[in-house]
Coordinates of C-alpha atoms in Angstrom, one line a residue:
X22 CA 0.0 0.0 0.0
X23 CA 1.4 3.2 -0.9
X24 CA 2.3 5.6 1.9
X25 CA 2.5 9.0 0.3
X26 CA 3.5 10.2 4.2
X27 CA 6.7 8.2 4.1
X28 CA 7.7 9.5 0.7
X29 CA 7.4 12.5 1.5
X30 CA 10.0 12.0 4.2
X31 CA 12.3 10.1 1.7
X32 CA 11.9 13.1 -0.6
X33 CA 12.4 15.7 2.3
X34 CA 15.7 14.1 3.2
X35 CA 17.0 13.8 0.1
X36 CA 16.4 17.3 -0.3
X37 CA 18.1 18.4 2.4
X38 CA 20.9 16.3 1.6
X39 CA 21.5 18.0 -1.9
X40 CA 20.2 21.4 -1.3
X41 CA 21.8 21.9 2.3
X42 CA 25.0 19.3 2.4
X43 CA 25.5 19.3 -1.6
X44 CA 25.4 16.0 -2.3
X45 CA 24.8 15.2 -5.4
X46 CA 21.2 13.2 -6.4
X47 CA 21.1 10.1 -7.2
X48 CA 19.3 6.5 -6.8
X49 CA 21.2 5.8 -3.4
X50 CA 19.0 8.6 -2.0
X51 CA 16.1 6.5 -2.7
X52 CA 15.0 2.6 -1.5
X53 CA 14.9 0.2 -3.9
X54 CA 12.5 0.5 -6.4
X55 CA 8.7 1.0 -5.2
X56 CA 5.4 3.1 -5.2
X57 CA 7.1 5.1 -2.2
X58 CA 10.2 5.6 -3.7
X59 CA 8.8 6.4 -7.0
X60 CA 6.4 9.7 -5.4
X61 CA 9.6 10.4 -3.5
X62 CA 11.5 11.0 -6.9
X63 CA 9.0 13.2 -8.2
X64 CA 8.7 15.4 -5.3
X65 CA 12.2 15.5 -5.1
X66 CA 13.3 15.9 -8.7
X67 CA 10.3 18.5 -8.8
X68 CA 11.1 20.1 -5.9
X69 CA 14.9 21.0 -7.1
X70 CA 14.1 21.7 -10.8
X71 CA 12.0 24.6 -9.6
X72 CA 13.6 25.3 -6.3
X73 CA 15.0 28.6 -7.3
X74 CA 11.6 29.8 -7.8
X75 CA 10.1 28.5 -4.8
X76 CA 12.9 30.1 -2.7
X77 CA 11.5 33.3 -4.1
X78 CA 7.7 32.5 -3.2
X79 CA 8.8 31.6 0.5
X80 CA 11.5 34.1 1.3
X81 CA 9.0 37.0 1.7
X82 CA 6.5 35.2 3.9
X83 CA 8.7 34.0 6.3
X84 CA 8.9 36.7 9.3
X85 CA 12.3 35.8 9.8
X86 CA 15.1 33.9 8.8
X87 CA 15.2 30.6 9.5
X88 CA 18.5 29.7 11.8
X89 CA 21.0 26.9 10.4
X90 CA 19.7 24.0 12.4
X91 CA 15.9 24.8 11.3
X92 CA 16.9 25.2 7.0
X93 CA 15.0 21.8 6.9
X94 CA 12.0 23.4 8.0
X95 CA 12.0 25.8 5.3
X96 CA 12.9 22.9 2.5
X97 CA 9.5 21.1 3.6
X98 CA 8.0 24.4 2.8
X99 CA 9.7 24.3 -0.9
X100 CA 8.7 20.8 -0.9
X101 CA 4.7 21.7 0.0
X102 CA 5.0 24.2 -2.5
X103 CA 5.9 22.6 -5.2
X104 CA 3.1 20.0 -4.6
X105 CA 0.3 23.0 -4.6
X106 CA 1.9 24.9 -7.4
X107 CA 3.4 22.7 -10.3
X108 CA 1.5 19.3 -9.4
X109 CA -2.1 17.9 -9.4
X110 CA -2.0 16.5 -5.6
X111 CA -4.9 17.4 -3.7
X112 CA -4.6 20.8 -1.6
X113 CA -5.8 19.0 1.4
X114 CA -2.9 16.4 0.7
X115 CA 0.1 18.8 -0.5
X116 CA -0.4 21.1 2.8
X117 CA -1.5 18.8 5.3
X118 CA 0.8 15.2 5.1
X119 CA 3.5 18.1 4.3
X120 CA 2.9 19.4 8.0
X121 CA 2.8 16.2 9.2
X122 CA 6.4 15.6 8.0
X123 CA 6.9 18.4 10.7
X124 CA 6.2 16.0 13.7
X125 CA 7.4 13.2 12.0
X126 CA 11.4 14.6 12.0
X127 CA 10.3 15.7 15.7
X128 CA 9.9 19.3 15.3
X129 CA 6.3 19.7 15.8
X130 CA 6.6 23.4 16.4
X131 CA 7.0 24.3 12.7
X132 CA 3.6 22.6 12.1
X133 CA 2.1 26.2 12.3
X134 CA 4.1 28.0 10.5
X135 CA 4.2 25.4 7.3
X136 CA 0.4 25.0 7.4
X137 CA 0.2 29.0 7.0
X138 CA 2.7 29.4 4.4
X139 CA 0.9 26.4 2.7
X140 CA -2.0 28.3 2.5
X141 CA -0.9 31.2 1.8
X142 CA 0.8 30.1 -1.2
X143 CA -2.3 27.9 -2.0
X144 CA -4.4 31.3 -2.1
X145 CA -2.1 33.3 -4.8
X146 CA -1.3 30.3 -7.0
X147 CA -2.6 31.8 -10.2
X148 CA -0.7 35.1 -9.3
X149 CA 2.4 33.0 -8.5
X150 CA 2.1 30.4 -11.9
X151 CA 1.5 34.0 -13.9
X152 CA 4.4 36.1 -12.5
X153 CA 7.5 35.1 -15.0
X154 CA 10.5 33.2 -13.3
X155 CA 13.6 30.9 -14.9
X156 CA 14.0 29.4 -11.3
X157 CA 17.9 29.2 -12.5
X158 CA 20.8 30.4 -10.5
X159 CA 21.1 34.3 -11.0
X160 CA 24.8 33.6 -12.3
X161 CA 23.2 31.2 -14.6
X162 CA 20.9 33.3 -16.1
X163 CA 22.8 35.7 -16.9
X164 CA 25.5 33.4 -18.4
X165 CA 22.4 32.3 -20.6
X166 CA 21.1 35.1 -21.9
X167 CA 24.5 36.8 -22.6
X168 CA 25.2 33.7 -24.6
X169 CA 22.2 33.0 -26.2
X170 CA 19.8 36.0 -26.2
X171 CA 17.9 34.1 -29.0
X172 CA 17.3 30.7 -27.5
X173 CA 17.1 31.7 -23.8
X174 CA 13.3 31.1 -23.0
X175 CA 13.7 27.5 -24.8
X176 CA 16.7 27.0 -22.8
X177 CA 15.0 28.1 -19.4
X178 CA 11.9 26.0 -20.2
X179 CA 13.7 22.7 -21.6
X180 CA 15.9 22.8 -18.5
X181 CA 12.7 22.7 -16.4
X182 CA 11.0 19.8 -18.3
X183 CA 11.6 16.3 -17.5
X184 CA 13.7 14.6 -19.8
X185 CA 12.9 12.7 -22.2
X186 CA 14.1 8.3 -22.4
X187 CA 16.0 7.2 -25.0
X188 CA 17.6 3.9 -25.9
X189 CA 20.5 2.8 -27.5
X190 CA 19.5 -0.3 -29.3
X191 CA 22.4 -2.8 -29.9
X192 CA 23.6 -3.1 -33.5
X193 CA 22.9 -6.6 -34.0
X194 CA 18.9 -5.9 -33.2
X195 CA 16.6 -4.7 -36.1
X196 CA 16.0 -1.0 -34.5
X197 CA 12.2 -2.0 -35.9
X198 CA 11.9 -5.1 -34.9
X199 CA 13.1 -3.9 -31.2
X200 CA 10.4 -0.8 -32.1
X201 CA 7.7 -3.6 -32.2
X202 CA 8.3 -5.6 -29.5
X203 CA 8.5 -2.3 -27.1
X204 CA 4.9 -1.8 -28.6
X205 CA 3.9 -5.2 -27.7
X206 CA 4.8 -4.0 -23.9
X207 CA 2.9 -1.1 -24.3
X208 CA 5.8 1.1 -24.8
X209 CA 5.4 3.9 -27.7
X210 CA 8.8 5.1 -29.3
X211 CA 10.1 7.1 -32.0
X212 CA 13.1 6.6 -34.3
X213 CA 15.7 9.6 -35.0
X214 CA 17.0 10.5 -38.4
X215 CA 20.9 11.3 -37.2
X216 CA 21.4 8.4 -35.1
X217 CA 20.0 5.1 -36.1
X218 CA 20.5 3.1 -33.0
X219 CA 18.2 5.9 -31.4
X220 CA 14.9 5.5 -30.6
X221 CA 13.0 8.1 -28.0
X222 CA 9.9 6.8 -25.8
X223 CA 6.7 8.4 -25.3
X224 CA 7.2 7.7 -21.7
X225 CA 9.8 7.0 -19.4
X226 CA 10.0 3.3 -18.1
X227 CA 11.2 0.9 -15.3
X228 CA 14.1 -0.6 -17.6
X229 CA 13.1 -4.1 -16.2
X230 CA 10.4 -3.6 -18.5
X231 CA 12.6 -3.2 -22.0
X232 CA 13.0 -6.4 -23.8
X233 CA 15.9 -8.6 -22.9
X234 CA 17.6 -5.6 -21.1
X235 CA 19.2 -8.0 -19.0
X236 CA 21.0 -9.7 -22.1
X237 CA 22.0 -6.3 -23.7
X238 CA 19.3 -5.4 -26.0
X239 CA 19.9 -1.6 -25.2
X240 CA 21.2 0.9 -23.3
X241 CA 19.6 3.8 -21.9
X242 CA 21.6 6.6 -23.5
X243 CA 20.4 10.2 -25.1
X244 CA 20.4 10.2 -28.4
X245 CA 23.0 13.4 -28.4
X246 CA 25.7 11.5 -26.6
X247 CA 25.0 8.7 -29.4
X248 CA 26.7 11.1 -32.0
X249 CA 30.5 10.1 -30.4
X250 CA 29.7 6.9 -32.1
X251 CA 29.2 8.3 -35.0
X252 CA 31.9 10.4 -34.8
X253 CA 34.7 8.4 -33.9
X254 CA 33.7 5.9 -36.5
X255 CA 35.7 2.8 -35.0
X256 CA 37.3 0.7 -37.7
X257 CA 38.8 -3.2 -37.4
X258 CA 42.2 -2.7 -35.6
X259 CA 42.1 0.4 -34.7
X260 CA 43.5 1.7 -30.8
X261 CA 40.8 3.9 -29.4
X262 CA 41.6 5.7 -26.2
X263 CA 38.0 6.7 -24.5
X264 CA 38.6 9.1 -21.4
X265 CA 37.1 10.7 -18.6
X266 CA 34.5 6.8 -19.8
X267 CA 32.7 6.6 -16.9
X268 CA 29.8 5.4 -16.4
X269 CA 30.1 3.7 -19.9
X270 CA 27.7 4.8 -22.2
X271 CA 30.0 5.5 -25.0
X272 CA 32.6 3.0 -24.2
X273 CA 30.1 -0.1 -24.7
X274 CA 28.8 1.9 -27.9
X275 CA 32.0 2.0 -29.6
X276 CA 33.1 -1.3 -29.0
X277 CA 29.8 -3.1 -30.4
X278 CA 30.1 -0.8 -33.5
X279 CA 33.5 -2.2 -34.1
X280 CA 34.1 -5.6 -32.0
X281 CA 37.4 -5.6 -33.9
X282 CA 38.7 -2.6 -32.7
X283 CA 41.0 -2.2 -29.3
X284 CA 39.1 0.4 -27.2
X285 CA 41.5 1.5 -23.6
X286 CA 38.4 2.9 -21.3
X287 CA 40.1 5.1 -18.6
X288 CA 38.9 7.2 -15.6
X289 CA 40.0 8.9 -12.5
X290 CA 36.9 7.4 -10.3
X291 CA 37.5 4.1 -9.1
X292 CA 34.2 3.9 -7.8
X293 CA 32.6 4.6 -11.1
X294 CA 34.5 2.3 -13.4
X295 CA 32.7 -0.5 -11.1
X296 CA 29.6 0.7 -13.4
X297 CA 31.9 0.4 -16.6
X298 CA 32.7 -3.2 -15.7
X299 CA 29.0 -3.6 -15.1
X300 CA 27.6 -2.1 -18.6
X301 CA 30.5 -4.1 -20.4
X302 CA 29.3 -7.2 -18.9
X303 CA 26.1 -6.4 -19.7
X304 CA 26.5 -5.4 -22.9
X305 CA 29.1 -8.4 -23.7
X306 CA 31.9 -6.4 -24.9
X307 CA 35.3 -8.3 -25.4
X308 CA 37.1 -5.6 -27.0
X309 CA 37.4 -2.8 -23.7
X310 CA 40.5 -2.6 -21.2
X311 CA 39.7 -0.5 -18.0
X312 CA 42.0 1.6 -17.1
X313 CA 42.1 3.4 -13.8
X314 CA 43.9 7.0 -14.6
X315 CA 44.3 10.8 -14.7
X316 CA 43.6 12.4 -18.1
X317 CA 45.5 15.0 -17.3
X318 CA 48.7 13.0 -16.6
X319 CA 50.6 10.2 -18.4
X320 CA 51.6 7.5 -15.7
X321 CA 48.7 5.1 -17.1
X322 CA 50.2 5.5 -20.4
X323 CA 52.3 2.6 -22.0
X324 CA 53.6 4.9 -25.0
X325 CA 51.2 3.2 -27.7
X326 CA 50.0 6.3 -30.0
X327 CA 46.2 6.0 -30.6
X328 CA 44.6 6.0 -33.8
X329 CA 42.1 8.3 -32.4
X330 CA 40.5 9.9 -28.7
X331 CA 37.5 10.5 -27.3
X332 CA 37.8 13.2 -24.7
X333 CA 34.5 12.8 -23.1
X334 CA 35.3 16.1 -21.3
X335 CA 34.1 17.0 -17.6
X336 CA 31.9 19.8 -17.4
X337 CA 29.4 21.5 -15.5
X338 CA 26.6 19.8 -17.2
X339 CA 24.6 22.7 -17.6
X340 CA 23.2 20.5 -20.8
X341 CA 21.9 18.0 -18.8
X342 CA 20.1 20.5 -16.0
X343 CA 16.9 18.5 -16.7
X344 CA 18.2 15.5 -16.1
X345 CA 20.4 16.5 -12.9
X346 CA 18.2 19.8 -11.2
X347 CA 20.4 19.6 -8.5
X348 CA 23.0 20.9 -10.8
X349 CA 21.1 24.1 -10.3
X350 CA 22.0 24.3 -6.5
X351 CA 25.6 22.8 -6.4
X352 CA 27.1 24.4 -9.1
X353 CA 29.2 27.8 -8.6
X354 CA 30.7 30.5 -11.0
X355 CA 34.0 29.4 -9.4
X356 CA 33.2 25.8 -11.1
X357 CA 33.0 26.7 -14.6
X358 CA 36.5 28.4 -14.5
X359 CA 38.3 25.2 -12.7
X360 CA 36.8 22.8 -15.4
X361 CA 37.9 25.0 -18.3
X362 CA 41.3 24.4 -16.8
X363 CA 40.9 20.9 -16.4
X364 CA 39.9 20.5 -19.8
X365 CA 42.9 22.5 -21.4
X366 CA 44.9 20.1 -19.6
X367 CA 43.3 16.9 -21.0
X368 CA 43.6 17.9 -24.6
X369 CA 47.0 19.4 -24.0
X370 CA 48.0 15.9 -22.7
X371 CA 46.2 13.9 -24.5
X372 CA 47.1 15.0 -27.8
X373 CA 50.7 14.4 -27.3
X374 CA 49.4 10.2 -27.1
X375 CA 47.3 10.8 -31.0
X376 CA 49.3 9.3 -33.7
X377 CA 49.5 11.9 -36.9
X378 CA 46.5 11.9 -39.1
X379 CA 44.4 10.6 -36.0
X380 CA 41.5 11.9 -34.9
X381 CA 40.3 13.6 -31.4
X382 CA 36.5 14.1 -30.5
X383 CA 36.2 16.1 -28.2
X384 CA 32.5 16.1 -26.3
X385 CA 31.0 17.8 -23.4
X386 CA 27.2 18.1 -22.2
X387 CA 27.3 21.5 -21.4
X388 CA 26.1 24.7 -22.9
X389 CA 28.4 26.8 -22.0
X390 CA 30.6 28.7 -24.5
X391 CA 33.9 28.6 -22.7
X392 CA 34.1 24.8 -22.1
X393 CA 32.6 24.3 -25.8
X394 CA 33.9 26.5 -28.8
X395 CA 36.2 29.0 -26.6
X396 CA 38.1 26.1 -25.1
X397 CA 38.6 24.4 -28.9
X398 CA 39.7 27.6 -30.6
X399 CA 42.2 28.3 -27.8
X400 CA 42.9 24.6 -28.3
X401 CA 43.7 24.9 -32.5
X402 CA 45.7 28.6 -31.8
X403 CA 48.1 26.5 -29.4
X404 CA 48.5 23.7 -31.2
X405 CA 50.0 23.9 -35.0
X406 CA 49.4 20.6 -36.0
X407 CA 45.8 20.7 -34.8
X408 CA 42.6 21.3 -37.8
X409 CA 39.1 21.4 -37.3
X410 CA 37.3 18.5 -39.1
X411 CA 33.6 19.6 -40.2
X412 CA 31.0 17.7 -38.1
X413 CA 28.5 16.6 -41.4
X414 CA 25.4 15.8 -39.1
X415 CA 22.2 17.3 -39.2
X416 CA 22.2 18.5 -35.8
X417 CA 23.3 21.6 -33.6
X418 CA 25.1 24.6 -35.0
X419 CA 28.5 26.5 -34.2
X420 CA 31.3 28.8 -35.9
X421 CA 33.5 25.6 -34.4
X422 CA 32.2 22.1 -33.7
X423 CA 28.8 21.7 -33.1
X424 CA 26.4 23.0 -29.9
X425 CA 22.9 21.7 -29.6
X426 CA 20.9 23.1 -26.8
X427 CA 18.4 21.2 -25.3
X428 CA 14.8 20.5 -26.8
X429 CA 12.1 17.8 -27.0
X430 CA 14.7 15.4 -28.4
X431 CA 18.3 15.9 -27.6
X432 CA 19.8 17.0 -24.7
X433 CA 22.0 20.1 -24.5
X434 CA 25.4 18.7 -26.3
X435 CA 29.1 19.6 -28.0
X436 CA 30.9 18.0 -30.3
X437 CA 34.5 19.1 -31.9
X438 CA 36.6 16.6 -34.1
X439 CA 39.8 17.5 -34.4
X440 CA 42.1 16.0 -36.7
X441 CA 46.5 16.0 -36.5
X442 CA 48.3 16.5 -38.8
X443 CA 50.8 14.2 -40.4
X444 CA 54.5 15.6 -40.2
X445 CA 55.9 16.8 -43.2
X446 CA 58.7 14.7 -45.1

């Protein structure tokens, strides 16, 4: 029987955890999967994604600053809010099993204060859903619309969307014939026209219900981050060096569109290549050696010039906001400036291992300008025997590489290929 009081407590504390401790959100700060746990994600993913807005509906009615040890009390607030403003839950439910939440992490004294906030809130909803807000970071905002004056609103709104579920369908599977059985589930989807391992569903699923999921018949995978495939084009014998790999995605992809070719799949997190081992296991892939390394450093390195790279860069993920909200709340202006750095180091490292006449892809899921086309043209001006290669897909647009920003289909995404050139004789 589902218990919407509990998950309301799940939700609350993983709230708390990402939007007063900064942790980052993910599945640990839910139970296994259930009804519960499932409410709980959508209060909390809900909750975050507009958090920035609902700070600004609360702020004002509070009569004073919460202190330190009492913040939680104001994110059960956020968390009522969101139920009464951007849900259909019951008015009598969002306010009142909120307040009960209250007495239920033992500070009963709060009970009155939530329940008139609640209604408060409840009362000007229209007002509220009517007066414009991006419910973005102030820096971020402004990052946006000095960037892209044109596609801000789309940006602001896809970023607040939930994202859409796409699969990766193995190569060996008819894409249409894996289409039909999905159908046969119950499970609508839709192809794509650049990448034909892609298809998109209607609605997002338990993926214990894809066919033969277990066995490898797909892997959950946006159809933007698909395109590395694409790009590095793996071919029988070559060495293909994928970095900063984890959790996988694009390792497993290259190595079933080329079970011939040698693909060296490194990362920093130790932790995280235990989900690499996993998806290549899943996904059957003889072809991968994990590494455990630093991109920006060389000790991993056994001298072996690859044929080509795929810097699967780290970013702020300011692509992918819809996916992760609480990128919203833990990143900083500070951030974007140390990953531009780290970045600059990886290429400048990396390229030094690329044979001449190889090929670098260089990929982030960020929208950002300096980690995308800034850090690539300082990249080319540095580096003499570095050319841009043209990116012939149609998708996403740029003076250098490509940038896609988010939308119904793709998530926010940048691509550069960059080719070296053969010495001279």
């Amino acid at each position: 029987m589902l218990n919407n009081n509990n998950s309301r407590v799940i939700a609350h504390n993983a709230i708390c955890l990402v939007a007063l401790e900064k942790y980052t959100l993910s599945e640990s700060l839910f139970p296994s999967e259930t009804s519960e746990s499932s409410f709980a994600k959508s209060l909390t993913y809900g909750s975050l994604r507009f958090y920035h807005h609902l700070n600004d509906v609360i702020t004002p009615r509070l009569k004073k600053t919460l202190d330190k040890k009492n913040l939680d009390i104001h994110i059960l607030i956020i968390m009522g809010a969101y139920q009464l403003i951007y849900t259909d839950v019951s008015t009598h439910a969002a306010i009142n099993e909120t307040v009960e939440v209250a007495e239920k992490i033992k500070k009963q004294w709060a009970k009155g204060l939530i329940n008139a906030i609640l209604r408060g809130i409840d009362r000007d909803r229209d007002d509220i859903l009517n007066t414009p807000h991006y419910s973005h970071p102030s820096w971020l905002v402004k990052k946006i619309m000095k960037e892209y004056p044109d596609n801000k609103d789309k940006i602001f709104t896809e970023n607040n969307k939930q994202a859409p579920m796409s699969l990766r369908v193995h190569p060996s599977i008819n894409i249409k014939s894996y289409q039909d059985k999905l159908l046969e589930g119950g499970i609508e989807s839709k192809t794509s026209k650049i990448a034909p391992q892609s298809l998109t569903l209607n609605k997002a699923v338990n993926v214990e219900k894809l066919p033969d999921f277990r066995d490898g018949s797909c892997y959950v995978q946006d159809t933007s981050a698909q395109l590395a495939g694409q790009l590095i084009a793996p071919k029988n014998g070559e060495l293909i060096l994928d970095a900063c790999c984890a959790p996988g995605g694009k390792t497993t992809h290259l190595a079933e569109l080329c079970p011939n070719s040698e693909i060296l799949a490194l990362d920093a997190d130790e932790k995280r290549l235990i989900k690499v081992n996993d998806n290549i296991k899943r996904l059957k892939n003889k072809n991968v050696k994990v590494i455990l390394g630093d991109a920006t450093k060389g000790d991993w390195w056994n001298q072996r010039l690859f044929d080509k790279i795929l810097v699967d860069a780290p970013c702020t993920g300011t692509g992918v906001i819809r996916r992760h909200p609480d990128i919203k709340l833990i990143r900083k202006p500070r951030d974007l400036s140390h990953i531009v750095e780290v970045q600059a180091s990886i290429l400048k490292n990396l390229w030094l291992m690329l044979k001449p006449g190889g090929i670098l892809v260089y990929a982030t899921c960020s929208i950002l300008k300096d980690e995308n086309e800034n850090q690539i043209s300082k990249f080319i001006n540095l580096n003499m025997d570095s050319s841009i290669e043209e990116i012939r897909v149609p998708w996403g647009k740029g003076p250098i590489g490509k940038q896609q920003l988010p939308n119904d289909i793709f998530d926010g995404f940048y691509y550069a290929q960059l080719r070296k050139k053969s010495k001279s004789k």
